Amino acid sequence: MSSGAEPTESATDDAARRPFAWTFTTPLYVGSSLNPINSSIIATALVPIATDLHVSVGATAVLVSSLYLASAVAQPTAGKLAEVLGARRIFLCGIVLVLLGGAVGGLGRNLAVLTVARVLIGLGTSAAFPCAMVLIRRRAEQADMDSPPGGVLGGVAIAGMATAAVGPPIGGFLVGAAGWRWAFLINIPVTLIALAMAIRWLPKDPPLDRADSGFRQVAGRIDLPGIIGFAASMTALVIFLMGLPHVGWVALAVFVLTTVPTVMWELRRTTPFFDFRGLAANGALTRTYLRQALTLLGVYTVMFGVTQWMEAAYGMSTLKAGLLLLPMGAVSALLSRPLASRNLVRGPLIASAVTMLLGSAGIMLLTSHSPAIAIVLVSLVFGITTATTTVGNQTALYLAAPADQIGTASGLFRTFGYLGTITSSVIGSIVFRDGASDHGLHSLGLVLIAAGAAVLLLTVLDRHLMGGNTSRPTDETTNTAGITTKENTA
């Protein structure tokens, strides 16, 4: 190699010929799967943790909320750092944090230490998806690709969403066979493998300019005050949402007091962390965020709310309830890649909204006396929802986000998804406040029907999706929002 960070000419030629070889994509897939699996794997360990540490089961909910909170804040932050400091560097740092979190959690002796471990895991796993999108976008541009690399985006979709459904069964097996600590320790072998693959196969980032690599220079480029303001306001918002139906006035006040100055600061910046003006102008990207949040509200309501109903009202064991969700993950995984390889956007998004409405209607028909096959059928419908929304919105994100902001945009994409996930848990806690019942389940169904209708409207009325253009924007056909304006049928 000509220098420590510069690729050789032969390596560059090989990357141009085979830009998305398995050696490039595999570490990205493995890294992107860590967040959803860790989000759901803990579910089966909460009761054993509470028993072993002599705390209430309710107290262990902090292990779920802490990862959600860390991820919601860290996703766009990691994306911004990837844009400025290099995607490979941030990806590797994230893997190391997950490794550390797995070790801390596996050795933890009290709930406080386990919470720290979950925060570390949340921060670390948040780096993978935005870094993967930066690396994929960069590689596609180097290969002069006019269309999104659908097959690769489909792989990321499977890793980033479909794997969440396998978390509860994996957790149930690990906890049942080896104890709750393996809900944390499983991260150690997986991250060691991911770390070795990333070091060996991911292309090195360009060298940092020494004049721009000092703390003040980097802090200015990443808009550190904006990141801190975003983190403070997002933390307060998430704490407020998780406290509902009881109104946390302190969290609400902190949210307002941090959001107002943060918005004023960001509006004055020429290169802000959270580009409010750009987001307002880029309606296609904003609608993509909203669709993702509303659809994941439905998907995670099934994964957690319906699972809670199955255990409390239907009388299933945790393991059996988790196994009934496996078909949901399997259908999502099977559909994601072929759909993504065709670079379809509008069709999958319409299918996502329609199946969400159908699945929600199915929830309205379930009772504690329904046969298990009826529950499986509802989960299968939501498996289609999961695949189509992830593929459609991910491709829409790739097309709508400006190339130099793909990391931050991808992180915000995940943040909105987490807000949908958190809202689903809030709604579940409200409708099941007197215990999981058929009436509460049907109330969930009504909420999801309303959310599905909103997703359908956000899709069919989005004129940016009408043309079906899945080619990369060019200077001649791109408006100020970074969206192609020339209509083209796919």
Short mmCIF file of C-alpha atoms in Angstrom, two decimals:
data_model
loop_
_atom_site.label_atom_id
_atom_site.label_comp_id
_atom_site.label_asym_id
_atom_site.label_seq_id
_atom_site.Cartn_x
_atom_site.Cartn_y
_atom_site.Cartn_z
CA MET A 1 0.00 0.00 0.00
CA SER A 2 1.17 3.48 -0.72
CA SER A 3 0.34 4.68 2.80
CA GLY A 4 -1.19 3.36 5.97
CA ALA A 5 -4.72 4.30 4.96
CA GLU A 6 -4.64 4.52 1.16
CA PRO A 7 -5.79 1.48 -0.84
CA THR A 8 -3.57 0.14 -3.58
CA GLU A 9 -4.59 0.51 -7.20
CA SER A 10 -5.30 -3.22 -7.50
CA ALA A 11 -7.47 -3.14 -4.38
CA THR A 12 -9.37 -0.18 -5.78
CA ASP A 13 -9.87 -1.97 -9.10
CA ASP A 14 -11.09 -5.09 -7.31
CA ALA A 15 -13.54 -3.01 -5.26
CA ALA A 16 -14.83 -1.46 -8.48
CA ARG A 17 -15.31 -4.89 -10.09
CA ARG A 18 -16.92 -6.48 -7.03
CA PRO A 19 -17.98 -3.58 -4.83
CA PHE A 20 -20.20 -5.65 -2.55
CA ALA A 21 -18.36 -8.92 -2.12
CA TRP A 22 -19.30 -11.02 0.90
CA THR A 23 -16.14 -9.96 2.69
CA PHE A 24 -17.40 -6.37 2.64
CA THR A 25 -21.00 -7.05 3.57
CA THR A 26 -20.66 -9.79 6.22
CA PRO A 27 -19.22 -7.62 9.02
CA LEU A 28 -21.87 -5.00 8.27
CA TYR A 29 -24.65 -7.57 8.60
CA VAL A 30 -23.27 -9.02 11.82
CA GLY A 31 -22.81 -5.57 13.35
CA SER A 32 -26.30 -4.42 12.30
CA SER A 33 -27.91 -7.47 13.94
CA LEU A 34 -26.49 -6.73 17.39
CA ASN A 35 -28.89 -3.91 18.28
CA PRO A 36 -32.21 -5.63 17.50
CA ILE A 37 -31.12 -8.91 19.07
CA ASN A 38 -29.94 -7.19 22.24
CA SER A 39 -33.17 -5.17 22.29
CA SER A 40 -35.30 -8.31 22.49
CA ILE A 41 -33.05 -11.00 24.00
CA ILE A 42 -33.30 -9.47 27.47
CA ALA A 43 -37.07 -10.10 27.65
CA THR A 44 -36.72 -13.70 28.82
CA ALA A 45 -34.03 -12.82 31.39
CA LEU A 46 -35.94 -10.19 33.40
CA VAL A 47 -37.69 -12.56 35.79
CA PRO A 48 -34.55 -14.66 36.56
CA ILE A 49 -32.54 -11.44 37.07
CA ALA A 50 -35.15 -10.12 39.50
CA THR A 51 -35.12 -13.41 41.42
CA ASP A 52 -31.33 -13.68 41.59
CA LEU A 53 -30.75 -10.03 42.55
CA HIS A 54 -33.71 -9.90 44.96
CA VAL A 55 -35.45 -6.99 43.22
CA SER A 56 -38.95 -6.65 41.81
CA VAL A 57 -39.64 -7.63 38.22
CA GLY A 58 -40.83 -4.06 37.63
CA ALA A 59 -37.42 -2.73 38.67
CA THR A 60 -35.72 -4.74 35.92
CA ALA A 61 -37.63 -2.75 33.27
CA VAL A 62 -34.75 -0.26 33.46
CA LEU A 63 -32.65 -2.83 31.58
CA VAL A 64 -35.02 -2.48 28.61
CA SER A 65 -35.52 1.27 28.78
CA SER A 66 -31.81 2.06 29.25
CA LEU A 67 -30.88 0.39 25.96
CA TYR A 68 -33.75 2.10 24.15
CA LEU A 69 -32.71 5.47 25.53
CA ALA A 70 -29.02 5.01 24.73
CA SER A 71 -29.84 3.83 21.21
CA ALA A 72 -32.28 6.65 20.46
CA VAL A 73 -29.62 9.22 21.35
CA ALA A 74 -26.56 7.41 19.98
CA GLN A 75 -27.81 6.40 16.51
CA PRO A 76 -27.64 9.84 14.81
CA THR A 77 -24.59 10.78 16.90
CA ALA A 78 -22.73 7.74 15.60
CA GLY A 79 -23.82 8.63 12.08
CA LYS A 80 -22.45 12.15 12.40
CA LEU A 81 -19.16 10.84 13.83
CA ALA A 82 -18.94 8.37 10.95
CA GLU A 83 -19.32 11.19 8.41
CA VAL A 84 -16.60 13.28 10.06
CA LEU A 85 -14.13 10.79 11.57
CA GLY A 86 -14.63 7.76 9.34
CA ALA A 87 -17.25 5.01 9.28
CA ARG A 88 -14.80 2.14 9.84
CA ARG A 89 -13.28 3.80 12.90
CA ILE A 90 -16.67 4.41 14.52
CA PHE A 91 -17.87 0.92 13.58
CA LEU A 92 -14.87 -0.64 15.34
CA CYS A 93 -15.33 1.58 18.41
CA GLY A 94 -18.96 0.50 18.61
CA ILE A 95 -18.04 -3.20 18.50
CA VAL A 96 -15.54 -2.69 21.33
CA LEU A 97 -18.23 -0.99 23.44
CA VAL A 98 -20.58 -3.96 22.93
CA LEU A 99 -17.79 -6.34 23.92
CA LEU A 100 -17.19 -4.31 27.08
CA GLY A 101 -20.91 -4.18 27.85
CA GLY A 102 -21.23 -7.95 27.48
CA ALA A 103 -18.36 -8.52 29.91
CA VAL A 104 -19.65 -5.98 32.45
CA GLY A 105 -23.16 -7.44 32.33
CA GLY A 106 -21.95 -11.02 32.57
CA LEU A 107 -19.97 -10.21 35.72
CA GLY A 108 -22.45 -7.72 37.24
CA ARG A 109 -23.69 -8.33 40.76
CA ASN A 110 -26.39 -5.67 41.07
CA LEU A 111 -28.97 -3.89 38.95
CA ALA A 112 -26.92 -0.69 38.67
CA VAL A 113 -24.00 -2.51 37.05
CA LEU A 114 -26.33 -4.35 34.68
CA THR A 115 -27.87 -1.03 33.69
CA VAL A 116 -24.43 0.38 32.90
CA ALA A 117 -23.79 -2.72 30.78
CA ARG A 118 -27.02 -2.21 28.84
CA VAL A 119 -26.14 1.45 28.22
CA LEU A 120 -22.72 0.39 26.87
CA ILE A 121 -24.39 -2.19 24.64
CA GLY A 122 -26.91 0.39 23.44
CA LEU A 123 -24.20 2.92 22.61
CA GLY A 124 -22.02 0.33 20.89
CA THR A 125 -24.70 -1.36 18.80
CA SER A 126 -25.96 2.03 17.65
CA ALA A 127 -22.84 2.58 15.56
CA ALA A 128 -23.38 -0.34 13.20
CA PHE A 129 -26.35 0.72 11.07
CA PRO A 130 -25.40 4.35 10.30
CA CYS A 131 -21.79 3.30 9.68
CA ALA A 132 -22.99 0.53 7.37
CA MET A 133 -25.08 3.00 5.38
CA VAL A 134 -22.12 5.39 5.05
CA LEU A 135 -19.85 2.58 3.86
CA ILE A 136 -22.46 1.23 1.43
CA ARG A 137 -23.20 4.66 -0.03
CA ARG A 138 -19.49 5.41 -0.39
CA ARG A 139 -18.82 2.05 -2.09
CA ALA A 140 -21.77 2.52 -4.47
CA GLU A 141 -20.46 5.95 -5.49
CA GLN A 142 -16.97 4.54 -6.04
CA ALA A 143 -18.49 1.88 -8.29
CA ASP A 144 -20.51 4.62 -10.11
CA MET A 145 -23.81 2.84 -9.42
CA ASP A 146 -26.90 4.73 -10.56
CA SER A 147 -29.34 2.65 -8.50
CA PRO A 148 -29.26 1.63 -4.83
CA PRO A 149 -27.52 -1.70 -4.14
CA GLY A 150 -30.80 -3.41 -3.37
CA GLY A 151 -29.40 -6.81 -2.43
CA VAL A 152 -27.05 -5.26 0.12
CA LEU A 153 -29.77 -3.03 1.57
CA GLY A 154 -31.94 -6.13 1.84
CA GLY A 155 -29.22 -7.87 3.84
CA VAL A 156 -28.99 -4.90 6.17
CA ALA A 157 -32.79 -4.91 6.47
CA ILE A 158 -32.75 -8.54 7.54
CA ALA A 159 -29.95 -7.93 10.02
CA GLY A 160 -31.48 -4.74 11.34
CA MET A 161 -35.10 -5.78 11.81
CA ALA A 162 -35.96 -9.41 11.09
CA THR A 163 -33.39 -10.63 13.64
CA ALA A 164 -35.32 -8.89 16.44
CA ALA A 165 -37.91 -11.67 16.31
CA VAL A 166 -35.30 -14.35 17.07
CA GLY A 167 -34.16 -12.53 20.22
CA PRO A 168 -36.81 -13.97 22.59
CA PRO A 169 -36.32 -17.62 21.49
CA ILE A 170 -32.52 -17.26 21.69
CA GLY A 171 -32.85 -15.60 25.07
CA GLY A 172 -35.21 -18.31 26.29
CA PHE A 173 -32.77 -21.03 25.25
CA LEU A 174 -29.71 -19.32 26.72
CA VAL A 175 -31.38 -18.35 29.99
CA GLY A 176 -32.98 -21.76 30.38
CA ALA A 177 -29.79 -23.67 29.62
CA ALA A 178 -27.03 -21.51 31.11
CA GLY A 179 -28.60 -18.75 33.22
CA TRP A 180 -29.50 -15.10 32.72
CA ARG A 181 -25.86 -13.91 32.55
CA TRP A 182 -25.62 -15.37 29.05
CA ALA A 183 -28.08 -12.74 27.85
CA PHE A 184 -25.02 -10.49 28.27
CA LEU A 185 -22.12 -12.90 27.74
CA ILE A 186 -23.34 -14.00 24.32
CA ASN A 187 -22.10 -10.64 23.05
CA ILE A 188 -18.47 -11.55 23.75
CA PRO A 189 -17.93 -14.31 21.14
CA VAL A 190 -20.14 -12.54 18.59
CA THR A 191 -18.31 -9.22 18.91
CA LEU A 192 -14.89 -10.86 18.78
CA ILE A 193 -15.85 -12.45 15.48
CA ALA A 194 -17.32 -9.18 14.19
CA LEU A 195 -14.23 -7.26 15.28
CA ALA A 196 -11.89 -9.66 13.48
CA MET A 197 -13.95 -9.49 10.27
CA ALA A 198 -14.22 -5.71 10.35
CA ILE A 199 -10.48 -5.21 10.89
CA ARG A 200 -9.64 -7.66 8.14
CA TRP A 201 -12.25 -6.85 5.50
CA LEU A 202 -13.67 -3.35 5.82
CA PRO A 203 -11.83 -0.70 3.78
CA LYS A 204 -9.78 1.76 5.79
CA ASP A 205 -11.03 5.30 6.19
CA PRO A 206 -9.14 8.17 4.58
CA PRO A 207 -6.44 9.58 6.87
CA LEU A 208 -7.54 12.45 9.10
CA ASP A 209 -6.04 15.84 8.36
CA ARG A 210 -3.92 16.77 11.37
CA ALA A 211 -5.05 20.36 11.12
CA ASP A 212 -8.68 19.22 11.48
CA SER A 213 -8.22 16.36 13.95
CA GLY A 214 -7.85 18.34 17.18
CA PHE A 215 -10.65 18.27 19.73
CA ARG A 216 -11.86 21.80 18.98
CA GLN A 217 -11.84 21.21 15.25
CA VAL A 218 -13.67 17.88 15.52
CA ALA A 219 -16.16 19.30 18.04
CA GLY A 220 -16.93 22.12 15.62
CA ARG A 221 -17.33 19.81 12.64
CA ILE A 222 -19.68 17.44 14.43
CA ASP A 223 -21.54 20.32 16.14
CA LEU A 224 -20.89 19.06 19.70
CA PRO A 225 -23.27 21.60 21.34
CA GLY A 226 -26.01 20.43 18.99
CA ILE A 227 -25.34 16.79 19.87
CA ILE A 228 -25.42 17.57 23.60
CA GLY A 229 -28.66 19.52 23.23
CA PHE A 230 -30.22 16.74 21.15
CA ALA A 231 -29.13 14.12 23.69
CA ALA A 232 -30.58 16.10 26.61
CA SER A 233 -33.91 16.78 24.92
CA MET A 234 -34.24 13.24 23.58
CA THR A 235 -33.42 11.76 27.00
CA ALA A 236 -36.09 13.92 28.64
CA LEU A 237 -38.64 13.02 25.94
CA VAL A 238 -38.01 9.28 26.26
CA ILE A 239 -38.21 9.44 30.07
CA PHE A 240 -41.48 11.37 29.77
CA LEU A 241 -42.94 8.83 27.33
CA MET A 242 -41.87 5.87 29.45
CA GLY A 243 -43.53 7.40 32.49
CA LEU A 244 -46.97 7.62 30.89
CA PRO A 245 -49.83 7.42 31.76
CA HIS A 246 -48.42 9.26 34.79
CA VAL A 247 -47.28 12.69 33.61
CA GLY A 248 -43.66 13.38 34.54
CA TRP A 249 -43.71 17.15 34.79
CA VAL A 250 -39.98 17.37 35.52
CA ALA A 251 -39.08 15.40 32.39
CA LEU A 252 -41.52 17.46 30.33
CA ALA A 253 -40.03 20.71 31.66
CA VAL A 254 -36.49 19.53 30.92
CA PHE A 255 -37.57 18.57 27.41
CA VAL A 256 -38.96 22.03 26.72
CA LEU A 257 -36.04 23.86 28.36
CA THR A 258 -33.47 21.91 26.36
CA THR A 259 -35.34 21.72 23.05
CA VAL A 260 -35.95 25.44 22.60
CA PRO A 261 -32.30 26.59 22.87
CA THR A 262 -31.16 23.55 20.87
CA VAL A 263 -33.50 24.42 17.99
CA MET A 264 -32.37 28.07 18.08
CA TRP A 265 -28.72 26.99 18.03
CA GLU A 266 -29.21 24.54 15.17
CA LEU A 267 -31.08 27.09 13.06
CA ARG A 268 -28.09 29.45 13.30
CA ARG A 269 -25.54 26.82 12.30
CA THR A 270 -24.43 26.47 8.70
CA THR A 271 -23.69 22.76 9.21
CA PRO A 272 -25.93 21.68 12.10
CA PHE A 273 -26.11 18.23 13.66
CA PHE A 274 -29.90 18.25 13.38
CA ASP A 275 -30.74 20.12 10.19
CA PHE A 276 -34.25 21.42 10.89
CA ARG A 277 -34.38 23.51 7.72
CA GLY A 278 -33.17 20.63 5.58
CA LEU A 279 -35.66 18.26 7.16
CA ALA A 280 -38.51 20.71 6.62
CA ALA A 281 -37.52 21.12 2.97
CA ASN A 282 -36.97 17.39 2.46
CA GLY A 283 -40.55 16.21 2.87
CA ALA A 284 -39.77 12.78 1.44
CA LEU A 285 -37.24 12.10 4.20
CA THR A 286 -39.55 13.41 6.93
CA ARG A 287 -42.38 11.16 5.75
CA THR A 288 -39.98 8.22 5.69
CA TYR A 289 -39.17 8.84 9.35
CA LEU A 290 -42.85 9.08 10.29
CA ARG A 291 -43.79 5.92 8.39
CA GLN A 292 -41.02 4.01 10.11
CA ALA A 293 -42.05 5.20 13.58
CA LEU A 294 -45.74 4.39 13.10
CA THR A 295 -45.12 0.98 11.54
CA LEU A 296 -42.64 -0.10 14.19
CA LEU A 297 -45.20 0.93 16.78
CA GLY A 298 -47.35 -1.85 15.32
CA VAL A 299 -44.60 -4.42 14.91
CA TYR A 300 -43.26 -4.02 18.44
CA THR A 301 -46.76 -4.02 19.89
CA VAL A 302 -47.06 -7.53 18.50
CA MET A 303 -43.61 -8.54 19.72
CA PHE A 304 -44.12 -7.25 23.28
CA GLY A 305 -47.79 -6.41 23.87
CA VAL A 306 -49.24 -9.52 22.24
CA THR A 307 -46.52 -11.63 23.84
CA GLN A 308 -47.46 -10.23 27.25
CA TRP A 309 -51.11 -11.09 26.54
CA MET A 310 -50.17 -14.62 25.46
CA GLU A 311 -48.33 -15.23 28.73
CA ALA A 312 -50.81 -13.55 31.12
CA ALA A 313 -54.21 -14.15 29.53
CA TYR A 314 -53.56 -17.13 27.28
CA GLY A 315 -51.41 -18.97 29.82
CA MET A 316 -48.38 -19.70 27.61
CA SER A 317 -44.84 -20.09 28.89
CA THR A 318 -42.26 -17.45 27.95
CA LEU A 319 -40.44 -19.89 25.68
CA LYS A 320 -43.60 -20.99 23.86
CA ALA A 321 -44.72 -17.39 23.40
CA GLY A 322 -41.31 -16.56 21.94
CA LEU A 323 -41.42 -19.56 19.62
CA LEU A 324 -44.80 -18.47 18.25
CA LEU A 325 -43.11 -15.28 17.02
CA LEU A 326 -40.44 -17.17 15.07
CA PRO A 327 -42.63 -17.42 11.93
CA MET A 328 -42.89 -13.61 12.00
CA GLY A 329 -39.11 -13.28 11.86
CA ALA A 330 -38.79 -16.05 9.26
CA VAL A 331 -41.32 -14.47 6.88
CA SER A 332 -39.65 -11.09 7.30
CA ALA A 333 -36.22 -12.54 6.53
CA LEU A 334 -37.45 -14.50 3.51
CA LEU A 335 -39.19 -11.51 1.93
CA SER A 336 -36.69 -8.74 2.72
CA ARG A 337 -33.88 -9.62 0.34
CA PRO A 338 -35.87 -10.37 -2.86
CA LEU A 339 -37.95 -7.23 -2.32
CA ALA A 340 -34.89 -5.08 -1.70
CA SER A 341 -33.02 -6.47 -4.71
CA ARG A 342 -35.67 -4.95 -6.99
CA ASN A 343 -35.26 -1.50 -5.40
CA LEU A 344 -39.00 -1.16 -4.92
CA VAL A 345 -40.32 1.57 -2.64
CA ARG A 346 -43.98 2.50 -3.12
CA GLY A 347 -45.29 -1.04 -3.61
CA PRO A 348 -43.72 -2.47 -0.44
CA LEU A 349 -44.79 0.57 1.57
CA ILE A 350 -48.42 0.18 0.47
CA ALA A 351 -48.20 -3.54 1.27
CA SER A 352 -46.78 -2.62 4.68
CA ALA A 353 -49.73 -0.34 5.50
CA VAL A 354 -52.34 -2.78 4.20
CA THR A 355 -50.92 -5.78 6.07
CA MET A 356 -50.63 -3.67 9.22
CA LEU A 357 -54.34 -2.91 8.93
CA LEU A 358 -55.15 -6.57 8.29
CA GLY A 359 -52.98 -7.74 11.18
CA SER A 360 -54.52 -5.15 13.49
CA ALA A 361 -58.00 -6.35 12.52
CA GLY A 362 -56.80 -9.88 13.31
CA ILE A 363 -55.74 -8.74 16.78
CA MET A 364 -59.28 -7.44 17.30
CA LEU A 365 -60.59 -10.98 16.67
CA LEU A 366 -58.23 -12.79 19.04
CA THR A 367 -59.43 -13.96 22.45
CA SER A 368 -57.94 -16.10 25.19
CA HIS A 369 -59.91 -19.00 23.69
CA SER A 370 -58.56 -18.59 20.13
CA PRO A 371 -56.51 -21.47 18.72
CA ALA A 372 -52.75 -20.98 18.67
CA ILE A 373 -52.78 -21.11 14.87
CA ALA A 374 -54.79 -17.86 14.84
CA ILE A 375 -52.01 -16.13 16.79
CA VAL A 376 -49.42 -17.53 14.37
CA LEU A 377 -51.42 -16.23 11.39
CA VAL A 378 -51.55 -12.73 12.88
CA SER A 379 -47.80 -12.82 13.50
CA LEU A 380 -47.23 -13.99 9.91
CA VAL A 381 -49.16 -10.98 8.61
CA PHE A 382 -47.00 -8.68 10.71
CA GLY A 383 -43.95 -10.54 9.38
CA ILE A 384 -44.93 -9.22 5.94
CA THR A 385 -45.36 -5.78 7.48
CA THR A 386 -41.88 -5.95 8.98
CA ALA A 387 -40.23 -6.92 5.70
CA THR A 388 -42.04 -4.45 3.48
CA THR A 389 -41.69 -1.45 5.79
CA THR A 390 -38.00 -2.08 6.44
CA VAL A 391 -37.16 -2.57 2.77
CA GLY A 392 -39.36 0.23 1.44
CA ASN A 393 -38.39 2.85 4.00
CA GLN A 394 -34.70 1.90 3.93
CA THR A 395 -34.54 2.34 0.16
CA ALA A 396 -36.52 5.59 0.45
CA LEU A 397 -34.00 6.76 3.06
CA TYR A 398 -31.08 5.90 0.77
CA LEU A 399 -32.62 7.91 -2.06
CA ALA A 400 -33.87 10.88 -0.03
CA ALA A 401 -30.89 11.54 2.25
CA PRO A 402 -28.12 13.80 0.87
CA ALA A 403 -24.99 11.73 0.26
CA ASP A 404 -22.86 13.67 2.72
CA GLN A 405 -25.49 13.29 5.46
CA ILE A 406 -26.40 9.63 5.01
CA GLY A 407 -24.89 8.68 8.38
CA THR A 408 -26.83 11.21 10.43
CA ALA A 409 -30.00 10.57 8.39
CA SER A 410 -29.67 6.81 8.95
CA GLY A 411 -29.21 7.38 12.67
CA LEU A 412 -32.32 9.57 12.85
CA PHE A 413 -34.17 6.89 10.89
CA ARG A 414 -33.40 4.47 13.72
CA THR A 415 -34.20 7.09 16.37
CA PHE A 416 -37.69 7.57 14.97
CA GLY A 417 -38.05 3.79 14.94
CA TYR A 418 -37.12 3.69 18.61
CA LEU A 419 -39.66 6.37 19.38
CA GLY A 420 -42.28 4.12 17.77
CA THR A 421 -41.00 1.19 19.81
CA ILE A 422 -41.08 3.16 23.06
CA THR A 423 -44.57 4.44 22.27
CA SER A 424 -45.74 0.86 21.75
CA SER A 425 -44.54 -0.05 25.24
CA VAL A 426 -46.28 3.03 26.67
CA ILE A 427 -49.56 2.10 24.97
CA GLY A 428 -49.18 -1.46 26.20
CA SER A 429 -48.67 -0.32 29.77
CA ILE A 430 -51.78 1.87 29.54
CA VAL A 431 -54.17 -0.71 28.08
CA PHE A 432 -52.81 -3.48 30.33
CA ARG A 433 -52.66 -1.35 33.48
CA ASP A 434 -55.20 -3.65 35.19
CA GLY A 435 -53.61 -6.79 33.77
CA ALA A 436 -53.32 -8.29 30.29
CA SER A 437 -56.83 -9.10 29.09
CA ASP A 438 -58.79 -9.60 25.90
CA HIS A 439 -60.28 -6.12 26.28
CA GLY A 440 -56.79 -4.59 26.54
CA LEU A 441 -55.65 -6.57 23.50
CA HIS A 442 -58.58 -5.28 21.47
CA SER A 443 -57.76 -1.72 22.58
CA LEU A 444 -54.26 -2.29 21.18
CA GLY A 445 -55.85 -3.40 17.92
CA LEU A 446 -57.84 -0.16 17.65
CA VAL A 447 -54.70 1.92 18.18
CA LEU A 448 -52.86 -0.06 15.53
CA ILE A 449 -55.69 0.33 13.03
CA ALA A 450 -55.41 4.10 13.43
CA ALA A 451 -51.61 3.93 13.03
CA GLY A 452 -51.95 1.71 9.94
CA ALA A 453 -54.40 4.15 8.37
CA ALA A 454 -51.93 6.98 8.97
CA VAL A 455 -49.13 4.97 7.34
CA LEU A 456 -51.34 4.26 4.34
CA LEU A 457 -52.12 7.96 3.90
CA LEU A 458 -48.43 8.90 4.26
CA THR A 459 -47.70 6.48 1.43
CA VAL A 460 -50.47 6.90 -1.13
CA LEU A 461 -50.46 10.70 -0.84
CA ASP A 462 -46.66 10.96 -1.15
CA ARG A 463 -46.13 12.24 -4.68
CA HIS A 464 -42.37 11.66 -4.42
CA LEU A 465 -43.12 7.94 -4.49
CA MET A 466 -45.34 8.16 -7.57
CA GLY A 467 -42.63 7.99 -10.24
CA GLY A 468 -40.87 4.94 -8.83
CA ASN A 469 -37.45 6.45 -9.53
CA THR A 470 -34.77 4.43 -7.76
CA SER A 471 -31.77 5.92 -9.51
CA ARG A 472 -29.18 7.97 -7.71
CA PRO A 473 -29.92 11.72 -7.85
CA THR A 474 -27.87 13.76 -10.28
CA ASP A 475 -27.11 17.45 -10.32
CA GLU A 476 -29.52 18.09 -13.17
CA THR A 477 -32.51 16.31 -11.55
CA THR A 478 -32.04 17.13 -7.89
CA ASN A 479 -33.77 19.88 -5.97
CA THR A 480 -32.53 21.63 -2.84
CA ALA A 481 -33.87 18.85 -0.65
CA GLY A 482 -31.75 16.23 -2.36
CA ILE A 483 -34.72 14.46 -3.96
CA THR A 484 -34.94 13.56 -7.63
CA THR A 485 -37.60 15.55 -9.38
CA LYS A 486 -37.49 13.86 -12.76
CA GLU A 487 -40.13 11.16 -12.77
CA ASN A 488 -39.08 7.80 -14.09
CA THR A 489 -40.91 4.51 -14.07
CA ALA A 490 -39.08 1.56 -12.61
#
